[in-house]
PDB file of C-alpha atoms in Angstrom:
ATOM      1  CA  MET A1360     -22.744 -27.543  59.421  1.00 50.00           C
ATOM      2  CA  ILE A1361     -22.201 -24.624  57.065  1.00 54.00           C
ATOM      3  CA  LEU A1362     -24.202 -25.002  53.869  1.00 57.00           C
ATOM      4  CA  PRO A1363     -23.460 -23.532  50.448  1.00 61.00           C
ATOM      5  CA  ILE A1364     -24.224 -19.830  50.392  1.00 75.00           C
ATOM      6  CA  ARG A1365     -26.175 -19.318  47.176  1.00 80.00           C
ATOM      7  CA  PHE A1366     -26.405 -15.533  47.554  1.00 84.00           C
ATOM      8  CA  LYS A1367     -22.627 -15.243  47.125  1.00 86.00           C
ATOM      9  CA  GLU A1368     -23.034 -16.488  43.561  1.00 86.00           C
ATOM     10  CA  ASP A1369     -25.704 -13.933  42.619  1.00 90.00           C
ATOM     11  CA  PRO A1370     -24.218 -11.357  40.204  1.00 92.00           C
ATOM     12  CA  LYS A1371     -26.213  -8.588  41.939  1.00 95.00           C
ATOM     13  CA  VAL A1372     -24.396  -9.247  45.229  1.00 96.00           C
ATOM     14  CA  ILE A1373     -20.959  -7.762  45.777  1.00 96.00           C
ATOM     15  CA  GLU A1374     -18.575  -8.416  48.635  1.00 96.00           C
ATOM     16  CA  ILE A1375     -17.684  -5.015  50.119  1.00 97.00           C
ATOM     17  CA  HIS A1376     -15.487  -6.425  52.908  1.00 97.00           C
ATOM     18  CA  ASP A1377     -14.550  -9.898  54.135  1.00 94.00           C
ATOM     19  CA  ASP A1378     -17.895 -11.711  54.615  1.00 93.00           C
ATOM     20  CA  ILE A1379     -19.899  -8.474  54.248  1.00 96.00           C
ATOM     21  CA  PHE A1380     -22.082  -8.424  51.151  1.00 96.00           C
ATOM     22  CA  LEU A1381     -24.290  -5.819  49.488  1.00 97.00           C
ATOM     23  CA  TYR A1382     -27.281  -6.193  47.176  1.00 97.00           C
ATOM     24  CA  LYS A1383     -28.254  -2.744  45.861  1.00 97.00           C
ATOM     25  CA  ASN A1384     -31.891  -2.027  44.950  1.00 97.00           C
ATOM     26  CA  PHE A1385     -33.169  -5.265  46.450  1.00 97.00           C
ATOM     27  CA  LEU A1386     -36.920  -4.591  46.446  1.00 95.00           C
ATOM     28  CA  ASP A1387     -39.128  -3.762  43.520  1.00 94.00           C
ATOM     29  CA  LEU A1388     -39.590   0.035  43.587  1.00 96.00           C
ATOM     30  CA  ASP A1389     -43.374  -0.198  43.958  1.00 95.00           C
ATOM     31  CA  LEU A1390     -42.998  -2.461  46.990  1.00 93.00           C
ATOM     32  CA  LEU A1391     -40.332  -0.175  48.419  1.00 95.00           C
ATOM     33  CA  GLU A1392     -42.729   2.790  48.201  1.00 95.00           C
ATOM     34  CA  ILE A1393     -45.539   0.795  49.821  1.00 91.00           C
ATOM     35  CA  TYR A1394     -43.335  -0.024  52.812  1.00 89.00           C
ATOM     36  CA  LYS A1395     -41.918   3.458  53.095  1.00 92.00           C
ATOM     37  CA  THR A1396     -45.476   4.808  53.192  1.00 91.00           C
ATOM     38  CA  LYS A1397     -46.510   2.208  55.811  1.00 86.00           C
ATOM     39  CA  LEU A1398     -43.511   2.939  58.031  1.00 86.00           C
ATOM     40  CA  ASN A1399     -43.829   6.707  57.755  1.00 88.00           C
ATOM     41  CA  GLY A1400     -47.571   6.420  58.440  1.00 85.00           C
ATOM     42  CA  PHE A1401     -47.308   4.920  61.898  1.00 79.00           C
ATOM     43  CA  ILE A1402     -48.207   7.294  64.681  1.00 75.00           C
ATOM     44  CA  GLU A1403     -45.708   7.559  67.511  1.00 73.00           C
ATOM     45  CA  GLU A1404     -47.707   5.282  69.821  1.00 68.00           C
ATOM     46  CA  ASP A1405     -47.534   2.476  67.226  1.00 65.00           C
ATOM     47  CA  TRP A1406     -43.787   2.280  67.741  1.00 65.00           C
ATOM     48  CA  HIS A1407     -44.202   1.609  71.443  1.00 56.00           C
ATOM     49  CA  GLN A1408     -46.766  -1.191  71.430  1.00 51.00           C
ATOM     50  CA  HIS A1409     -46.656  -4.950  70.927  1.00 45.00           C
ATOM     51  CA  GLY A1410     -43.797  -5.469  73.377  1.00 45.00           C
ATOM     52  CA  ASN A1411     -41.452  -3.116  71.564  1.00 44.00           C
ATOM     53  CA  PHE A1412     -38.907  -1.077  73.428  1.00 46.00           C
ATOM     54  CA  GLU A1413     -37.788   2.530  73.647  1.00 48.00           C
ATOM     55  CA  ILE A1414     -34.085   3.231  73.600  1.00 49.00           C
ATOM     56  CA  GLY A1415     -32.750   2.401  77.060  1.00 49.00           C
ATOM     57  CA  ASP A1416     -35.875   0.519  78.206  1.00 49.00           C
ATOM     58  CA  HIS A1417     -34.203  -2.873  78.210  1.00 47.00           C
ATOM     59  CA  GLU A1418     -31.027  -3.875  80.016  1.00 48.00           C
ATOM     60  CA  GLU A1419     -29.607  -5.667  76.977  1.00 46.00           C
ATOM     61  CA  SER A1420     -28.216  -3.406  74.288  1.00 42.00           C
ATOM     62  CA  PHE A1421     -29.668  -5.715  71.625  1.00 41.00           C
ATOM     63  CA  TRP A1422     -33.089  -4.243  72.430  1.00 40.00           C
ATOM     64  CA  GLY A1423     -31.835  -0.669  72.556  1.00 39.00           C
ATOM     65  CA  ASP A1424     -33.652   0.436  69.414  1.00 42.00           C
ATOM     66  CA  LYS A1425     -37.255   1.074  68.480  1.00 48.00           C
ATOM     67  CA  CYS A1426     -39.037  -1.746  66.648  1.00 51.00           C
ATOM     68  CA  SER A1427     -42.342  -2.140  64.901  1.00 47.00           C
ATOM     69  CA  LEU A1428     -44.517  -5.197  64.588  1.00 50.00           C
ATOM     70  CA  ASP A1429     -47.577  -5.738  62.431  1.00 56.00           C
ATOM     71  CA  VAL A1430     -46.065  -4.194  59.318  1.00 62.00           C
ATOM     72  CA  ILE A1431     -44.351  -7.214  57.820  1.00 66.00           C
ATOM     73  CA  ASP A1432     -46.461  -9.380  55.559  1.00 67.00           C
ATOM     74  CA  ASN A1433     -45.748 -11.817  52.749  1.00 71.00           C
ATOM     75  CA  THR A1434     -45.156  -9.074  50.198  1.00 79.00           C
ATOM     76  CA  LEU A1435     -42.016  -8.086  52.097  1.00 79.00           C
ATOM     77  CA  HIS A1436     -41.103 -11.379  53.713  1.00 78.00           C
ATOM     78  CA  ASP A1437     -41.335 -13.559  50.574  1.00 84.00           C
ATOM     79  CA  PRO A1438     -38.711 -11.767  48.446  1.00 88.00           C
ATOM     80  CA  ILE A1439     -36.261 -11.869  51.345  1.00 86.00           C
ATOM     81  CA  PHE A1440     -37.069 -15.437  52.359  1.00 83.00           C
ATOM     82  CA  ASN A1441     -36.965 -16.743  48.786  1.00 85.00           C
ATOM     83  CA  PHE A1442     -33.659 -15.051  48.060  1.00 89.00           C
ATOM     84  CA  PHE A1443     -31.911 -17.133  50.733  1.00 87.00           C
ATOM     85  CA  ALA A1444     -33.894 -20.373  50.385  1.00 82.00           C
ATOM     86  CA  PRO A1445     -33.583 -23.308  50.150  1.00 80.00           C
ATOM     87  CA  ASN A1446     -30.403 -23.604  52.225  1.00 80.00           C
ATOM     88  CA  TYR A1447     -31.137 -20.828  54.709  1.00 81.00           C
ATOM     89  CA  TRP A1448     -34.212 -19.637  56.584  1.00 80.00           C
ATOM     90  CA  MET A1449     -34.946 -16.538  58.595  1.00 78.00           C
ATOM     91  CA  TYR A1450     -34.300 -17.035  62.285  1.00 71.00           C
ATOM     92  CA  GLN A1451     -36.000 -14.237  64.150  1.00 62.00           C
ATOM     93  CA  HIS A1452     -38.602 -12.949  61.725  1.00 57.00           C
ATOM     94  CA  ALA A1453     -37.463  -9.688  63.227  1.00 60.00           C
ATOM     95  CA  ASN A1454     -38.933  -6.291  62.757  1.00 72.00           C
ATOM     96  CA  PHE A1455     -38.070  -2.838  61.594  1.00 79.00           C
ATOM     97  CA  VAL A1456     -35.682  -0.812  63.686  1.00 82.00           C
ATOM     98  CA  ARG A1457     -36.296   2.929  63.473  1.00 84.00           C
ATOM     99  CA  LEU A1458     -33.705   5.607  64.089  1.00 88.00           C
ATOM    100  CA  LYS A1459     -34.603   9.263  63.726  1.00 90.00           C
ATOM    101  CA  ALA A1460     -32.282  12.242  63.385  1.00 95.00           C
ATOM    102  CA  GLY A1461     -30.031  12.470  66.419  1.00 94.00           C
ATOM    103  CA  GLN A1462     -30.336   8.765  67.293  1.00 89.00           C
ATOM    104  CA  SER A1463     -27.824   5.930  67.046  1.00 89.00           C
ATOM    105  CA  SER A1464     -27.753   2.337  68.255  1.00 85.00           C
ATOM    106  CA  SER A1465     -25.474   0.742  70.781  1.00 81.00           C
ATOM    107  CA  ARG A1466     -23.007  -1.951  69.906  1.00 74.00           C
ATOM    108  CA  ASP A1467     -24.440  -5.407  69.193  1.00 75.00           C
ATOM    109  CA  ASP A1468     -21.792  -8.046  69.871  1.00 64.00           C
ATOM    110  CA  ASN A1469     -23.894 -10.835  68.313  1.00 63.00           C
ATOM    111  CA  MET A1470     -23.786 -12.812  71.565  1.00 60.00           C
ATOM    112  CA  SER A1471     -27.570 -13.159  71.586  1.00 58.00           C
ATOM    113  CA  LEU A1472     -27.087 -15.456  68.582  1.00 61.00           C
ATOM    114  CA  TYR A1473     -24.741 -17.870  70.336  1.00 56.00           C
ATOM    115  CA  VAL A1474     -25.416 -20.867  72.555  1.00 53.00           C
ATOM    116  CA  ASN A1475     -22.393 -22.346  74.314  1.00 54.00           C
ATOM    117  CA  GLU A1476     -20.069 -20.589  71.856  1.00 63.00           C
ATOM    118  CA  ASN A1477     -21.882 -22.148  68.867  1.00 62.00           C
ATOM    119  CA  PRO A1478     -23.691 -19.828  66.485  1.00 66.00           C
ATOM    120  CA  ILE A1479     -27.431 -20.219  66.047  1.00 74.00           C
ATOM    121  CA  ALA A1480     -27.317 -18.064  62.941  1.00 78.00           C
ATOM    122  CA  TYR A1481     -24.587 -17.701  60.345  1.00 83.00           C
ATOM    123  CA  TYR A1482     -25.454 -14.361  58.782  1.00 88.00           C
ATOM    124  CA  LYS A1483     -27.384 -11.222  59.700  1.00 90.00           C
ATOM    125  CA  ILE A1484     -29.267  -9.180  57.161  1.00 92.00           C
ATOM    126  CA  ALA A1485     -30.431  -5.585  57.117  1.00 93.00           C
ATOM    127  CA  LEU A1486     -32.734  -4.069  54.497  1.00 95.00           C
ATOM    128  CA  TYR A1487     -32.744  -0.267  54.623  1.00 97.00           C
ATOM    129  CA  ILE A1488     -35.758   1.917  53.886  1.00 95.00           C
ATOM    130  CA  GLY A1489     -36.214   5.659  54.316  1.00 95.00           C
ATOM    131  CA  ASP A1490     -34.769   8.999  53.376  1.00 95.00           C
ATOM    132  CA  PHE A1491     -31.883   9.614  55.760  1.00 97.00           C
ATOM    133  CA  GLU A1492     -28.364  10.922  56.098  1.00 98.00           C
ATOM    134  CA  GLY A1493     -25.778   9.466  58.436  1.00 97.00           C
ATOM    135  CA  GLY A1494     -26.678   6.160  60.071  1.00 96.00           C
ATOM    136  CA  GLU A1495     -23.537   4.356  58.976  1.00 97.00           C
ATOM    137  CA  ILE A1496     -23.070   0.836  60.261  1.00 96.00           C
ATOM    138  CA  ASN A1497     -19.730   0.580  62.027  1.00 96.00           C
ATOM    139  CA  PHE A1498     -17.806  -2.657  62.551  1.00 96.00           C
ATOM    140  CA  PRO A1499     -15.178  -1.549  65.119  1.00 95.00           C
ATOM    141  CA  GLU A1500     -13.291  -4.866  65.208  1.00 94.00           C
ATOM    142  CA  LEU A1501     -12.899  -4.768  61.425  1.00 96.00           C
ATOM    143  CA  ASN A1502     -12.152  -1.040  61.254  1.00 97.00           C
ATOM    144  CA  PHE A1503     -14.866  -0.837  58.584  1.00 98.00           C
ATOM    145  CA  LYS A1504     -17.859   1.491  58.137  1.00 98.00           C
ATOM    146  CA  PHE A1505     -20.602   1.289  55.559  1.00 98.00           C
ATOM    147  CA  LYS A1506     -23.080   4.027  54.628  1.00 98.00           C
ATOM    148  CA  PRO A1507     -26.309   2.259  53.654  1.00 98.00           C
ATOM    149  CA  GLU A1508     -28.728   3.777  51.185  1.00 97.00           C
ATOM    150  CA  GLU A1509     -32.397   3.113  50.766  1.00 97.00           C
ATOM    151  CA  ASN A1510     -33.131  -0.338  49.309  1.00 98.00           C
ATOM    152  CA  ASP A1511     -29.696  -1.749  50.179  1.00 98.00           C
ATOM    153  CA  LEU A1512     -29.675  -5.292  51.531  1.00 97.00           C
ATOM    154  CA  LEU A1513     -26.596  -5.808  53.693  1.00 97.00           C
ATOM    155  CA  ILE A1514     -25.541  -9.349  54.634  1.00 95.00           C
ATOM    156  CA  PHE A1515     -22.781  -9.989  57.131  1.00 94.00           C
ATOM    157  CA  LYS A1516     -21.354 -12.826  59.138  1.00 90.00           C
ATOM    158  CA  VAL A1517     -22.461 -13.552  62.707  1.00 86.00           C
ATOM    159  CA  ASP A1518     -19.265 -13.598  64.707  1.00 85.00           C
ATOM    160  CA  LYS A1519     -17.796 -11.572  67.571  1.00 85.00           C
ATOM    161  CA  GLN A1520     -15.469  -9.966  65.055  1.00 89.00           C
ATOM    162  CA  TYR A1521     -18.556  -8.605  63.252  1.00 91.00           C
ATOM    163  CA  SER A1522     -19.967  -6.759  66.258  1.00 89.00           C
ATOM    164  CA  HIS A1523     -21.502  -3.538  65.015  1.00 92.00           C
ATOM    165  CA  GLU A1524     -23.254  -0.318  65.905  1.00 91.00           C
ATOM    166  CA  THR A1525     -25.168   2.336  64.032  1.00 92.00           C
ATOM    167  CA  LEU A1526     -23.723   5.808  64.020  1.00 95.00           C
ATOM    168  CA  GLU A1527     -25.933   8.857  64.465  1.00 95.00           C
ATOM    169  CA  VAL A1528     -28.604   9.559  61.876  1.00 95.00           C
ATOM    170  CA  THR A1529     -28.039  13.198  60.998  1.00 98.00           C
ATOM    171  CA  SER A1530     -31.323  13.816  59.156  1.00 98.00           C
ATOM    172  CA  GLY A1531     -34.463  11.955  58.164  1.00 97.00           C
ATOM    173  CA  THR A1532     -35.589   8.556  59.439  1.00 93.00           C
ATOM    174  CA  ARG A1533     -33.683   5.324  58.890  1.00 93.00           C
ATOM    175  CA  TYR A1534     -35.641   2.064  58.952  1.00 90.00           C
ATOM    176  CA  ALA A1535     -33.860  -1.280  58.853  1.00 89.00           C
ATOM    177  CA  TYR A1536     -35.545  -4.652  58.593  1.00 88.00           C
ATOM    178  CA  MET A1537     -33.261  -6.946  60.603  1.00 85.00           C
ATOM    179  CA  ASP A1538     -33.133 -10.727  60.584  1.00 85.00           C
ATOM    180  CA  CYS A1539     -30.704 -13.646  60.753  1.00 84.00           C
ATOM    181  CA  LEU A1540     -30.069 -16.648  58.543  1.00 85.00           C
ATOM    182  CA  ILE A1541     -30.054 -20.175  59.934  1.00 82.00           C
ATOM    183  CA  PRO A1542     -29.596 -23.447  58.060  1.00 79.00           C
ATOM    184  CA  HIS A1543     -32.892 -24.794  56.722  1.00 71.00           C
ATOM    185  CA  PRO A1544     -34.323 -27.073  59.443  1.00 64.00           C
ATOM    186  CA  GLY A1545     -34.794 -29.864  56.910  1.00 51.00           C
ATOM    187  CA  TYR A1546     -31.056 -30.269  56.651  1.00 46.00           C
ATOM    188  CA  PHE A1547     -31.001 -31.466  60.250  1.00 44.00           C
ATOM    189  CA  MET A1548     -33.859 -33.938  59.987  1.00 41.00           C
ATOM    190  CA  PRO A1549     -33.028 -37.663  59.727  1.00 38.00           C
TER     191      PRO A1549
END
């Protein structure tokens, strides 16, 4: 069951392509600086602990990027969660994906979010943090590319047509908080 999508009605959200939405300057600037400082402050070993993966360490391309745990707390999670509530919840409580200059990510066909051809999640989100150039998100099936900027919240449909990849970061470090939206569990309770 697809529920009403409240974020589509928010005047700060614009549709930049069919079922691809952008909210510019999503986080409060003080919070943005706190998270940029946290992310930039991790030593290299921090990016390779807690079950995270190096590029190429895992056979599934979905895990082909570097992630970080233990950085997300309520100050970051609440604004994101509350923006999509009450109809939608976060699915994965995912983590930050880090791409440095010279890195890109492989194509994600969204199949990890399907069970028997039925979607688990309806939308993916990405919140971008960092000073970087390049790192466009490419949707090959749609023939559409988007160049995210720091503090952009990108929201796009989960569907094979929306498979995507990140093009090479040409300078700086690009962090993206990734998650998925599922219908609020309460809507399925009798």
